């Protein structure tokens, strides 16, 4: 209960940049004393900074942006990554397709010739992209809607994903580094990503060059869990320490 409430506070801070104790008290249905206790704990963990009457994100923590905005960043690279990832899907496979702008490009690149493929996603926009594929079964996890990313999170998404074993996961992220592994800007979405990692046989991270070497606040998986990283060249190789940790790179 406490952890869920603190995750909600972090999510609100990510969406708004700053939150007040009085507003949090009303939204969460708890006293301001409880809210201040939560803010103190989050501040001590380095996840927020206290302000007069509330809290804000630390300047060094990456803020989450709407999907429509992130889709425009490095758009050509994301399309190349999406095509390379989509080429890995084989007939008859069960696939987890994570939320995000790069995974959306994976969905767009999947060919209509696929047969007997089941795709499970918590992205509403991704599910709509997949409607064009006549012989692909699409399962949407259900759950609570996060409008910022058009994604579905707990409580129900976790229950659905825990009952499915996938051949492959296409995993998006806000950062991937040798030290922190795969990380994400939102704690609720990171929770969904973690169970996808647990339930998938093969983990394919799709991330443009701007994500390499970056660390965001929510842990998803150690770099040792990643089977393949698909990224763009951008005129240079990925960080050397990251290259040593992942066996299979695809530079597109």
Steps between C-alpha positions, in 0.01 A plus 500: 500500500776744596711408197203532265420845638860615462509367144189706427668811646801443274274453199323828573833677543618364164186623326487843662859573597393616847236391753357655814433316825146638525405387149656158555304465822173557312590279204625207708245524781758516779605766747764761423707351782506169309584679176788687662632170636487353148673806355773477762564134418507567125735794549736291711506245217597777258184462292357846572608828658294666769363847437299737717165323524582208273768349278641497148716272290875541539648685204717203413207259476361455152148620466240301309353654186184420301527227238414745222802710595749215536385353168641803321845460655743294288201389295701360207721296733197361679349391168820314408508335842134405464560333165799304631306382805190405302713280275574276800137392544417156362171328426343332802683709761359661813641850543488767769505848348576766758375860488696792356585686181761248378284196572220675310732496198545125551122459479484713184773295332349156557404347162144391416637162391548385861295194598404364841675774699358616833605844622435615856531872569407754766510780242162612368656679203702189418189281508337734247809482277473120501139496382621503139662155532235245398661188646646639821319454830523808722455484878475824697591463866234721652577712804509866594553748218799735500405761238856632468615180328159348410610209717325266741655425840407321822294361657360278220788513252730314740245224548460441126873505424577260783296233322678521164838367386640675193764396251631855473465841660566825317588730787513880489677716758625844596853379565728198466845490655759246607468598866125559549364276225166586343319787673180697449359840596175371651476256790159360407610419147828357630296254706328377182830478315653292780232233481530490120873438542428221748244332272692520170755252365694760300544870582556745213557861606417759235662835577637783288851633565379774739404231755840329509698562817203682656348413839141577593345459844303173477690171470368253242767233449876446529690521176582129537131421434512659153554260209507758221524877477384665178615859467609749233858578397486879517860509378648326806508173686300446821689549829781243532393381845150432367639307204677263739177419687264413213581214268292609200489853361320611188606841374262631235 
